[in-house]
Amino acid sequence: MHLEKAASEVVGSIEERHRNGRTYLYYRFRVGTEMKSRYLGEDTPTLRDRLARAADLKKKAQERKARMSRLARVLRSEGMIGTDRETGSLLLAFARAGVFRLGGTLIGTAAYALYQGELGVRFDSEELAQTGDIDFTSFERLSLALGDRVEEEPGDILQSMKFDAVPGIFDRQVWKWRQSGGEAMVEFLTPAFGGEGVKPLPALGVSAQALNYLNFLIAEPIHALALYRSGVLVQIPRPERFAIHKLIVASRRQDGPEAVKARKDRAQADFLIRILVEDRPDDLAEAYEHALSQGPRWRDRISSSLKRMPATRELLSGLS
């Protein structure tokens, strides 16, 4: 219903753009004497179908809104843990600005919490305890190629929510914000293809810290719903990639506070792997084999974590 809501708001003509053998859809509309374009997504039969029904979907806006509110209440009453107010209001503002429409992907514990709905599993509140970080990531090349931009910059949204920019030590570029008087930190990241420097994400209007292994995590992301108000439509990694990526990043953590994060990484990986072995073994096997095929450094990272997780290692070794 949230995807239908987005399609119902499309006005103007649909335009195709072709890049690297793929087709991307935009809608063109007039503002005064100027023609503008808005990115809709990669061309798929499902998206085409929703766009073809846009006029009818618009007529059903009030009915759909009431149903979304009712279903959100049902989810809460059945024990699905909602997004806290601060995170929910931030995700809603980012969604309205177009962050997720333009390739932004929510990662970290905030994304992990949304696998409740994707996988149909119950978490307890302790499992979803936030580390204080809310992380977003996107591909630099995609952000450069889209030819579209957020309607309100994340930095301005964060400032209005009492977050302060944290400039880099050397180049003063801003890719993270800290909440005034609190521990919450919002960071923008992007996959590194070489050096782990700071890169621009023009479509999102931010800079981002480049990190290795992120390209594996955010390839082929999926839609998900954060349970705040009547739901916020966001984008998160595929659960099987999230699980394997957690094995990799856990082995990169150092001592001190990072060791606590490493234990949490392994716990999240273990939980998802136990679910996926039963419900989506082919997806998990494909992601695992793909990660192992990336080279000795990837295999060493994964092996290092699995040495501490014998039961998880046995589950993965049993995949066919």
mmCIF file of C-alpha atoms in Angstrom:
data_model
loop_
_atom_site.group_PDB
_atom_site.id
_atom_site.type_symbol
_atom_site.label_atom_id
_atom_site.label_comp_id
_atom_site.label_asym_id
_atom_site.label_seq_id
_atom_site.Cartn_x
_atom_site.Cartn_y
_atom_site.Cartn_z
ATOM 1 C CA MET A 1 0.000 0.000 0.000
ATOM 2 C CA HIS A 2 2.880 2.388 0.648
ATOM 3 C CA LEU A 3 4.278 1.595 -2.798
ATOM 4 C CA GLU A 4 0.834 2.242 -4.273
ATOM 5 C CA LYS A 5 0.673 5.533 -2.380
ATOM 6 C CA ALA A 6 3.984 6.596 -3.962
ATOM 7 C CA ALA A 7 2.722 5.667 -7.446
ATOM 8 C CA SER A 8 -0.534 7.557 -6.911
ATOM 9 C CA GLU A 9 1.402 10.790 -6.367
ATOM 10 C CA VAL A 10 3.112 10.629 -9.775
ATOM 11 C CA VAL A 11 1.978 13.373 -12.139
ATOM 12 C CA GLY A 12 3.217 14.082 -15.633
ATOM 13 C CA SER A 13 4.666 11.828 -18.321
ATOM 14 C CA ILE A 14 6.907 8.798 -17.798
ATOM 15 C CA GLU A 15 10.403 8.956 -19.247
ATOM 16 C CA GLU A 16 12.898 6.117 -19.793
ATOM 17 C CA ARG A 17 16.636 6.531 -19.367
ATOM 18 C CA HIS A 18 19.108 3.805 -20.277
ATOM 19 C CA ARG A 19 22.419 3.182 -18.520
ATOM 20 C CA ASN A 20 24.707 0.153 -18.660
ATOM 21 C CA GLY A 21 22.071 -2.071 -20.205
ATOM 22 C CA ARG A 22 19.383 -1.162 -17.647
ATOM 23 C CA THR A 23 16.300 1.037 -17.934
ATOM 24 C CA TYR A 24 15.354 3.582 -15.280
ATOM 25 C CA LEU A 25 12.037 5.398 -15.039
ATOM 26 C CA TYR A 26 11.443 9.088 -14.305
ATOM 27 C CA TYR A 27 8.384 11.279 -14.438
ATOM 28 C CA ARG A 28 8.544 14.705 -16.039
ATOM 29 C CA PHE A 29 6.404 17.576 -14.816
ATOM 30 C CA ARG A 30 6.219 21.313 -15.275
ATOM 31 C CA VAL A 31 6.876 23.907 -12.563
ATOM 32 C CA GLY A 32 6.061 27.283 -14.072
ATOM 33 C CA THR A 33 7.992 27.424 -17.323
ATOM 34 C CA GLU A 34 10.561 24.819 -16.218
ATOM 35 C CA MET A 35 10.394 21.060 -16.853
ATOM 36 C CA LYS A 36 11.673 18.863 -14.028
ATOM 37 C CA SER A 37 12.280 15.136 -13.640
ATOM 38 C CA ARG A 38 11.926 12.867 -10.626
ATOM 39 C CA TYR A 39 13.511 9.433 -10.375
ATOM 40 C CA LEU A 40 11.039 6.585 -9.782
ATOM 41 C CA GLY A 41 13.207 3.461 -9.855
ATOM 42 C CA GLU A 42 14.558 0.767 -12.103
ATOM 43 C CA ASP A 43 12.089 -0.390 -14.739
ATOM 44 C CA THR A 44 10.207 -3.511 -13.586
ATOM 45 C CA PRO A 45 6.811 -4.985 -14.551
ATOM 46 C CA THR A 46 5.576 -4.342 -11.005
ATOM 47 C CA LEU A 47 6.514 -0.654 -11.100
ATOM 48 C CA ARG A 48 5.014 -0.290 -14.582
ATOM 49 C CA ASP A 49 1.770 -1.840 -13.348
ATOM 50 C CA ARG A 50 1.505 0.543 -10.385
ATOM 51 C CA LEU A 51 2.183 3.539 -12.614
ATOM 52 C CA ALA A 52 -0.473 2.396 -15.103
ATOM 53 C CA ARG A 53 -2.976 2.350 -12.213
ATOM 54 C CA ALA A 54 -1.874 5.725 -10.780
ATOM 55 C CA ALA A 55 -5.175 7.516 -11.467
ATOM 56 C CA ASP A 56 -7.224 4.752 -9.855
ATOM 57 C CA LEU A 57 -4.824 4.522 -6.915
ATOM 58 C CA LYS A 58 -5.183 8.262 -6.325
ATOM 59 C CA LYS A 59 -8.975 7.894 -6.051
ATOM 60 C CA LYS A 60 -8.499 5.329 -3.277
ATOM 61 C CA ALA A 61 -6.136 7.490 -1.213
ATOM 62 C CA GLN A 62 -8.423 7.942 1.804
ATOM 63 C CA GLU A 63 -9.429 4.280 1.919
ATOM 64 C CA ARG A 64 -5.782 3.225 1.659
ATOM 65 C CA LYS A 65 -4.738 5.650 4.401
ATOM 66 C CA ALA A 66 -7.348 4.213 6.775
ATOM 67 C CA ARG A 67 -6.270 0.642 6.004
ATOM 68 C CA MET A 68 -2.597 1.448 6.578
ATOM 69 C CA SER A 69 -3.403 2.957 9.974
ATOM 70 C CA ARG A 70 -5.520 -0.050 10.933
ATOM 71 C CA LEU A 71 -2.850 -2.554 9.884
ATOM 72 C CA ALA A 72 -0.185 -0.626 11.807
ATOM 73 C CA ARG A 73 -2.349 -0.951 14.929
ATOM 74 C CA VAL A 74 -2.734 -4.688 14.291
ATOM 75 C CA LEU A 75 1.033 -5.154 13.982
ATOM 76 C CA ARG A 76 1.614 -3.344 17.265
ATOM 77 C CA SER A 77 -1.079 -5.336 19.054
ATOM 78 C CA GLU A 78 0.459 -8.600 17.799
ATOM 79 C CA GLY A 79 3.857 -7.728 19.274
ATOM 80 C CA MET A 80 5.844 -6.211 16.428
ATOM 81 C CA ILE A 81 8.272 -3.739 17.993
ATOM 82 C CA GLY A 82 7.879 -0.278 16.523
ATOM 83 C CA THR A 83 10.568 2.239 15.719
ATOM 84 C CA ASP A 84 11.234 4.701 18.540
ATOM 85 C CA ARG A 85 9.956 8.256 18.115
ATOM 86 C CA GLU A 86 13.319 9.894 17.380
ATOM 87 C CA THR A 87 14.376 7.316 14.795
ATOM 88 C CA GLY A 88 10.887 7.155 13.298
ATOM 89 C CA SER A 89 10.611 10.918 12.853
ATOM 90 C CA LEU A 90 14.064 10.982 11.238
ATOM 91 C CA LEU A 91 13.190 8.163 8.819
ATOM 92 C CA LEU A 92 9.905 9.855 7.943
ATOM 93 C CA ALA A 93 11.642 13.151 7.180
ATOM 94 C CA PHE A 94 14.276 11.387 5.074
ATOM 95 C CA ALA A 95 11.597 9.425 3.213
ATOM 96 C CA ARG A 96 9.636 12.591 2.421
ATOM 97 C CA ALA A 97 12.830 14.251 1.170
ATOM 98 C CA GLY A 98 13.465 11.335 -1.222
ATOM 99 C CA VAL A 99 16.521 9.768 0.447
ATOM 100 C CA PHE A 100 15.305 6.189 -0.057
ATOM 101 C CA ARG A 101 13.763 6.867 -3.476
ATOM 102 C CA LEU A 102 17.188 8.077 -4.615
ATOM 103 C CA GLY A 103 19.107 4.994 -3.546
ATOM 104 C CA GLY A 104 19.672 5.594 0.166
ATOM 105 C CA THR A 105 19.736 2.357 2.166
ATOM 106 C CA LEU A 106 19.298 2.080 5.927
ATOM 107 C CA ILE A 107 21.817 -0.295 7.531
ATOM 108 C CA GLY A 108 22.914 -1.281 11.044
ATOM 109 C CA THR A 109 20.635 -2.174 13.954
ATOM 110 C CA ALA A 110 17.895 0.156 12.695
ATOM 111 C CA ALA A 111 17.704 -1.994 9.537
ATOM 112 C CA TYR A 112 18.076 -5.265 11.468
ATOM 113 C CA ALA A 113 14.915 -4.409 13.436
ATOM 114 C CA LEU A 114 12.906 -4.332 10.215
ATOM 115 C CA TYR A 115 13.586 -7.997 9.462
ATOM 116 C CA GLN A 116 10.750 -8.682 11.915
ATOM 117 C CA GLY A 117 8.323 -7.978 9.108
ATOM 118 C CA GLU A 118 10.428 -9.283 6.219
ATOM 119 C CA LEU A 119 11.062 -12.679 7.847
ATOM 120 C CA GLY A 120 7.996 -12.945 10.072
ATOM 121 C CA VAL A 121 9.974 -13.377 13.307
ATOM 122 C CA ARG A 122 9.695 -11.954 16.805
ATOM 123 C CA PHE A 123 12.492 -9.968 18.417
ATOM 124 C CA ASP A 124 12.665 -8.829 21.995
ATOM 125 C CA SER A 125 13.567 -5.268 22.936
ATOM 126 C CA GLU A 126 17.044 -6.275 24.145
ATOM 127 C CA GLU A 127 17.953 -7.641 20.714
ATOM 128 C CA LEU A 128 16.991 -4.326 19.144
ATOM 129 C CA ALA A 129 18.866 -2.112 21.598
ATOM 130 C CA GLN A 130 20.444 0.673 19.567
ATOM 131 C CA THR A 131 24.191 1.284 19.571
ATOM 132 C CA GLY A 132 23.412 4.999 19.186
ATOM 133 C CA ASP A 133 24.254 4.972 15.464
ATOM 134 C CA ILE A 134 21.823 5.314 12.557
ATOM 135 C CA ASP A 135 23.651 4.589 9.334
ATOM 136 C CA PHE A 136 22.690 5.262 5.722
ATOM 137 C CA THR A 137 24.578 4.236 2.622
ATOM 138 C CA SER A 138 24.383 4.496 -1.155
ATOM 139 C CA PHE A 139 26.544 3.826 -4.190
ATOM 140 C CA GLU A 140 28.542 6.858 -5.309
ATOM 141 C CA ARG A 141 28.201 5.958 -8.992
ATOM 142 C CA LEU A 142 24.426 5.601 -8.700
ATOM 143 C CA SER A 143 24.160 8.931 -6.891
ATOM 144 C CA LEU A 144 26.183 10.633 -9.619
ATOM 145 C CA ALA A 145 24.211 9.024 -12.453
ATOM 146 C CA LEU A 146 20.635 9.571 -11.267
ATOM 147 C CA GLY A 147 20.386 13.216 -12.309
ATOM 148 C CA ASP A 148 17.991 13.920 -9.434
ATOM 149 C CA ARG A 149 18.367 15.300 -5.942
ATOM 150 C CA VAL A 150 16.630 15.200 -2.563
ATOM 151 C CA GLU A 151 13.924 17.812 -2.002
ATOM 152 C CA GLU A 152 15.449 18.755 1.358
ATOM 153 C CA GLU A 153 19.058 18.061 2.279
ATOM 154 C CA PRO A 154 19.663 15.587 5.123
ATOM 155 C CA GLY A 155 21.992 18.063 6.811
ATOM 156 C CA ASP A 156 19.177 20.611 7.076
ATOM 157 C CA ILE A 157 16.775 17.954 8.386
ATOM 158 C CA LEU A 158 19.286 16.834 11.003
ATOM 159 C CA GLN A 159 19.997 20.386 12.095
ATOM 160 C CA SER A 160 16.271 20.961 12.633
ATOM 161 C CA MET A 161 16.279 17.845 14.844
ATOM 162 C CA LYS A 162 19.118 19.245 16.956
ATOM 163 C CA PHE A 163 21.971 17.251 15.420
ATOM 164 C CA ASP A 164 25.336 18.979 15.041
ATOM 165 C CA ALA A 165 27.667 18.349 12.107
ATOM 166 C CA VAL A 166 30.928 16.575 12.972
ATOM 167 C CA PRO A 167 33.538 17.739 10.406
ATOM 168 C CA GLY A 168 36.391 15.454 9.443
ATOM 169 C CA ILE A 169 39.682 15.981 11.261
ATOM 170 C CA PHE A 170 41.730 16.639 8.137
ATOM 171 C CA ASP A 171 39.486 17.678 5.247
ATOM 172 C CA ARG A 172 36.558 19.105 7.269
ATOM 173 C CA GLN A 173 34.062 17.256 5.082
ATOM 174 C CA VAL A 174 30.861 16.354 6.919
ATOM 175 C CA TRP A 175 29.513 12.829 6.723
ATOM 176 C CA LYS A 176 28.224 12.368 10.282
ATOM 177 C CA TRP A 177 26.094 14.279 12.756
ATOM 178 C CA ARG A 178 25.821 13.942 16.543
ATOM 179 C CA GLN A 179 22.672 14.720 18.505
ATOM 180 C CA SER A 180 23.082 17.713 20.794
ATOM 181 C CA GLY A 181 23.290 16.554 24.395
ATOM 182 C CA GLY A 182 22.854 12.892 23.394
ATOM 183 C CA GLU A 183 24.683 9.833 22.132
ATOM 184 C CA ALA A 184 22.829 9.344 18.839
ATOM 185 C CA MET A 185 24.990 9.582 15.728
ATOM 186 C CA VAL A 186 23.843 9.646 12.099
ATOM 187 C CA GLU A 187 26.437 8.604 9.517
ATOM 188 C CA PHE A 188 26.496 8.409 5.727
ATOM 189 C CA LEU A 189 28.631 5.693 4.169
ATOM 190 C CA THR A 190 29.392 4.457 0.661
ATOM 191 C CA PRO A 191 31.173 1.393 -0.739
ATOM 192 C CA ALA A 192 34.922 1.773 -1.229
ATOM 193 C CA PHE A 193 36.509 0.532 -4.412
ATOM 194 C CA GLY A 194 40.087 1.161 -3.339
ATOM 195 C CA GLY A 195 40.833 3.806 -0.725
ATOM 196 C CA GLU A 196 38.452 4.416 2.194
ATOM 197 C CA GLY A 197 38.223 8.196 1.781
ATOM 198 C CA VAL A 198 35.271 10.593 1.800
ATOM 199 C CA LYS A 199 33.139 10.599 -1.371
ATOM 200 C CA PRO A 200 30.241 12.769 -2.604
ATOM 201 C CA LEU A 201 26.669 11.470 -2.860
ATOM 202 C CA PRO A 202 25.168 14.287 -4.943
ATOM 203 C CA ALA A 203 21.670 12.792 -5.214
ATOM 204 C CA LEU A 204 21.437 12.744 -1.410
ATOM 205 C CA GLY A 205 23.150 16.097 -0.914
ATOM 206 C CA VAL A 206 25.780 14.702 1.476
ATOM 207 C CA SER A 207 29.334 13.395 1.645
ATOM 208 C CA ALA A 208 29.946 9.813 2.777
ATOM 209 C CA GLN A 209 32.765 7.797 4.293
ATOM 210 C CA ALA A 210 33.811 5.029 1.912
ATOM 211 C CA LEU A 211 34.221 1.582 3.480
ATOM 212 C CA ASN A 212 35.221 -1.765 2.055
ATOM 213 C CA TYR A 213 32.683 -4.622 1.901
ATOM 214 C CA LEU A 214 29.670 -2.285 1.725
ATOM 215 C CA ASN A 215 29.160 -3.026 -1.968
ATOM 216 C CA PHE A 216 28.284 -6.616 -1.007
ATOM 217 C CA LEU A 217 25.862 -5.464 1.700
ATOM 218 C CA ILE A 218 23.735 -3.039 -0.315
ATOM 219 C CA ALA A 219 23.566 -4.791 -3.671
ATOM 220 C CA GLU A 220 19.916 -5.466 -4.620
ATOM 221 C CA PRO A 221 18.319 -3.832 -1.552
ATOM 222 C CA ILE A 222 14.665 -4.406 -0.645
ATOM 223 C CA HIS A 223 11.797 -2.245 0.556
ATOM 224 C CA ALA A 224 10.760 -2.476 4.192
ATOM 225 C CA LEU A 225 8.371 -0.719 6.532
ATOM 226 C CA ALA A 226 9.440 0.987 9.740
ATOM 227 C CA LEU A 227 6.535 0.781 12.186
ATOM 228 C CA TYR A 228 6.153 4.468 13.030
ATOM 229 C CA ARG A 229 2.740 6.137 12.743
ATOM 230 C CA SER A 230 1.112 4.239 9.861
ATOM 231 C CA GLY A 231 4.500 3.087 8.571
ATOM 232 C CA VAL A 232 7.500 4.621 6.818
ATOM 233 C CA LEU A 233 8.668 3.066 3.557
ATOM 234 C CA VAL A 234 12.458 2.651 3.572
ATOM 235 C CA GLN A 235 15.119 0.564 1.856
ATOM 236 C CA ILE A 236 17.290 -2.029 3.643
ATOM 237 C CA PRO A 237 19.810 -4.732 2.638
ATOM 238 C CA ARG A 238 18.675 -8.236 1.792
ATOM 239 C CA PRO A 239 18.706 -10.273 5.040
ATOM 240 C CA GLU A 240 21.116 -12.943 3.763
ATOM 241 C CA ARG A 241 23.648 -10.278 2.735
ATOM 242 C CA PHE A 242 23.178 -8.473 6.052
ATOM 243 C CA ALA A 243 23.965 -11.696 7.949
ATOM 244 C CA ILE A 244 27.141 -12.512 6.011
ATOM 245 C CA HIS A 245 28.293 -8.894 6.120
ATOM 246 C CA LYS A 246 27.979 -8.943 9.912
ATOM 247 C CA LEU A 247 30.430 -11.876 10.007
ATOM 248 C CA ILE A 248 32.873 -9.775 7.999
ATOM 249 C CA VAL A 249 32.618 -6.531 9.979
ATOM 250 C CA ALA A 250 32.719 -8.325 13.354
ATOM 251 C CA SER A 251 36.253 -9.465 12.571
ATOM 252 C CA ARG A 252 37.291 -5.856 11.815
ATOM 253 C CA ARG A 253 36.325 -4.577 15.263
ATOM 254 C CA GLN A 254 39.115 -3.862 17.733
ATOM 255 C CA ASP A 255 39.223 -4.015 21.535
ATOM 256 C CA GLY A 256 37.272 -1.824 23.947
ATOM 257 C CA PRO A 257 33.830 -0.582 22.913
ATOM 258 C CA GLU A 258 34.334 -2.090 19.466
ATOM 259 C CA ALA A 259 34.503 -5.544 21.045
ATOM 260 C CA VAL A 260 30.959 -5.045 22.362
ATOM 261 C CA LYS A 261 29.834 -4.129 18.850
ATOM 262 C CA ALA A 262 31.567 -7.227 17.484
ATOM 263 C CA ARG A 263 29.599 -9.455 19.863
ATOM 264 C CA LYS A 264 26.410 -7.757 18.694
ATOM 265 C CA ASP A 265 27.429 -8.242 15.059
ATOM 266 C CA ARG A 266 27.903 -11.962 15.642
ATOM 267 C CA ALA A 267 24.631 -12.264 17.564
ATOM 268 C CA GLN A 268 22.678 -10.615 14.745
ATOM 269 C CA ALA A 269 24.392 -12.785 12.129
ATOM 270 C CA ASP A 270 23.667 -15.936 14.129
ATOM 271 C CA PHE A 271 19.979 -15.074 14.586
ATOM 272 C CA LEU A 272 19.410 -14.326 10.910
ATOM 273 C CA ILE A 273 21.377 -17.348 9.721
ATOM 274 C CA ARG A 274 19.323 -19.686 11.927
ATOM 275 C CA ILE A 275 16.117 -18.271 10.400
ATOM 276 C CA LEU A 276 17.404 -18.230 6.823
ATOM 277 C CA VAL A 277 18.742 -21.800 6.941
ATOM 278 C CA GLU A 278 15.158 -22.920 7.511
ATOM 279 C CA ASP A 279 13.189 -20.439 5.412
ATOM 280 C CA ARG A 280 15.524 -19.220 2.632
ATOM 281 C CA PRO A 281 18.446 -21.655 2.388
ATOM 282 C CA ASP A 282 19.062 -21.009 -1.319
ATOM 283 C CA ASP A 283 19.303 -17.244 -0.828
ATOM 284 C CA LEU A 284 21.657 -17.718 2.132
ATOM 285 C CA ALA A 285 23.830 -20.228 0.259
ATOM 286 C CA GLU A 286 24.132 -17.887 -2.727
ATOM 287 C CA ALA A 287 25.171 -14.929 -0.559
ATOM 288 C CA TYR A 288 27.648 -17.036 1.421
ATOM 289 C CA GLU A 289 29.278 -18.511 -1.670
ATOM 290 C CA HIS A 290 29.421 -15.105 -3.320
ATOM 291 C CA ALA A 291 31.234 -13.613 -0.317
ATOM 292 C CA LEU A 292 33.700 -16.513 -0.164
ATOM 293 C CA SER A 293 34.433 -16.125 -3.874
ATOM 294 C CA GLN A 294 35.619 -12.534 -3.409
ATOM 295 C CA GLY A 295 39.106 -13.576 -2.348
ATOM 296 C CA PRO A 296 41.283 -14.651 0.590
ATOM 297 C CA ARG A 297 40.761 -11.473 2.611
ATOM 298 C CA TRP A 298 36.977 -11.989 2.576
ATOM 299 C CA ARG A 299 37.355 -15.666 3.484
ATOM 300 C CA ASP A 300 39.719 -14.804 6.343
ATOM 301 C CA ARG A 301 37.276 -12.237 7.770
ATOM 302 C CA ILE A 302 34.377 -14.683 7.685
ATOM 303 C CA SER A 303 36.454 -17.546 9.064
ATOM 304 C CA SER A 304 37.723 -15.398 11.929
ATOM 305 C CA SER A 305 34.159 -14.734 13.117
ATOM 306 C CA LEU A 306 32.975 -18.300 12.588
ATOM 307 C CA LYS A 307 35.783 -19.615 14.795
ATOM 308 C CA ARG A 308 33.885 -17.985 17.676
ATOM 309 C CA MET A 309 30.551 -19.350 16.395
ATOM 310 C CA PRO A 310 30.852 -23.135 15.968
ATOM 311 C CA ALA A 311 27.091 -23.731 15.764
ATOM 312 C CA THR A 312 26.699 -21.060 13.079
ATOM 313 C CA ARG A 313 29.682 -22.445 11.163
ATOM 314 C CA GLU A 314 28.061 -25.869 11.163
ATOM 315 C CA LEU A 315 24.811 -24.457 9.796
ATOM 316 C CA LEU A 316 26.612 -22.709 6.954
ATOM 317 C CA SER A 317 28.723 -25.756 6.130
ATOM 318 C CA GLY A 318 25.510 -27.769 5.766
ATOM 319 C CA LEU A 319 24.145 -25.567 3.007
ATOM 320 C CA SER A 320 24.025 -27.312 -0.346
#
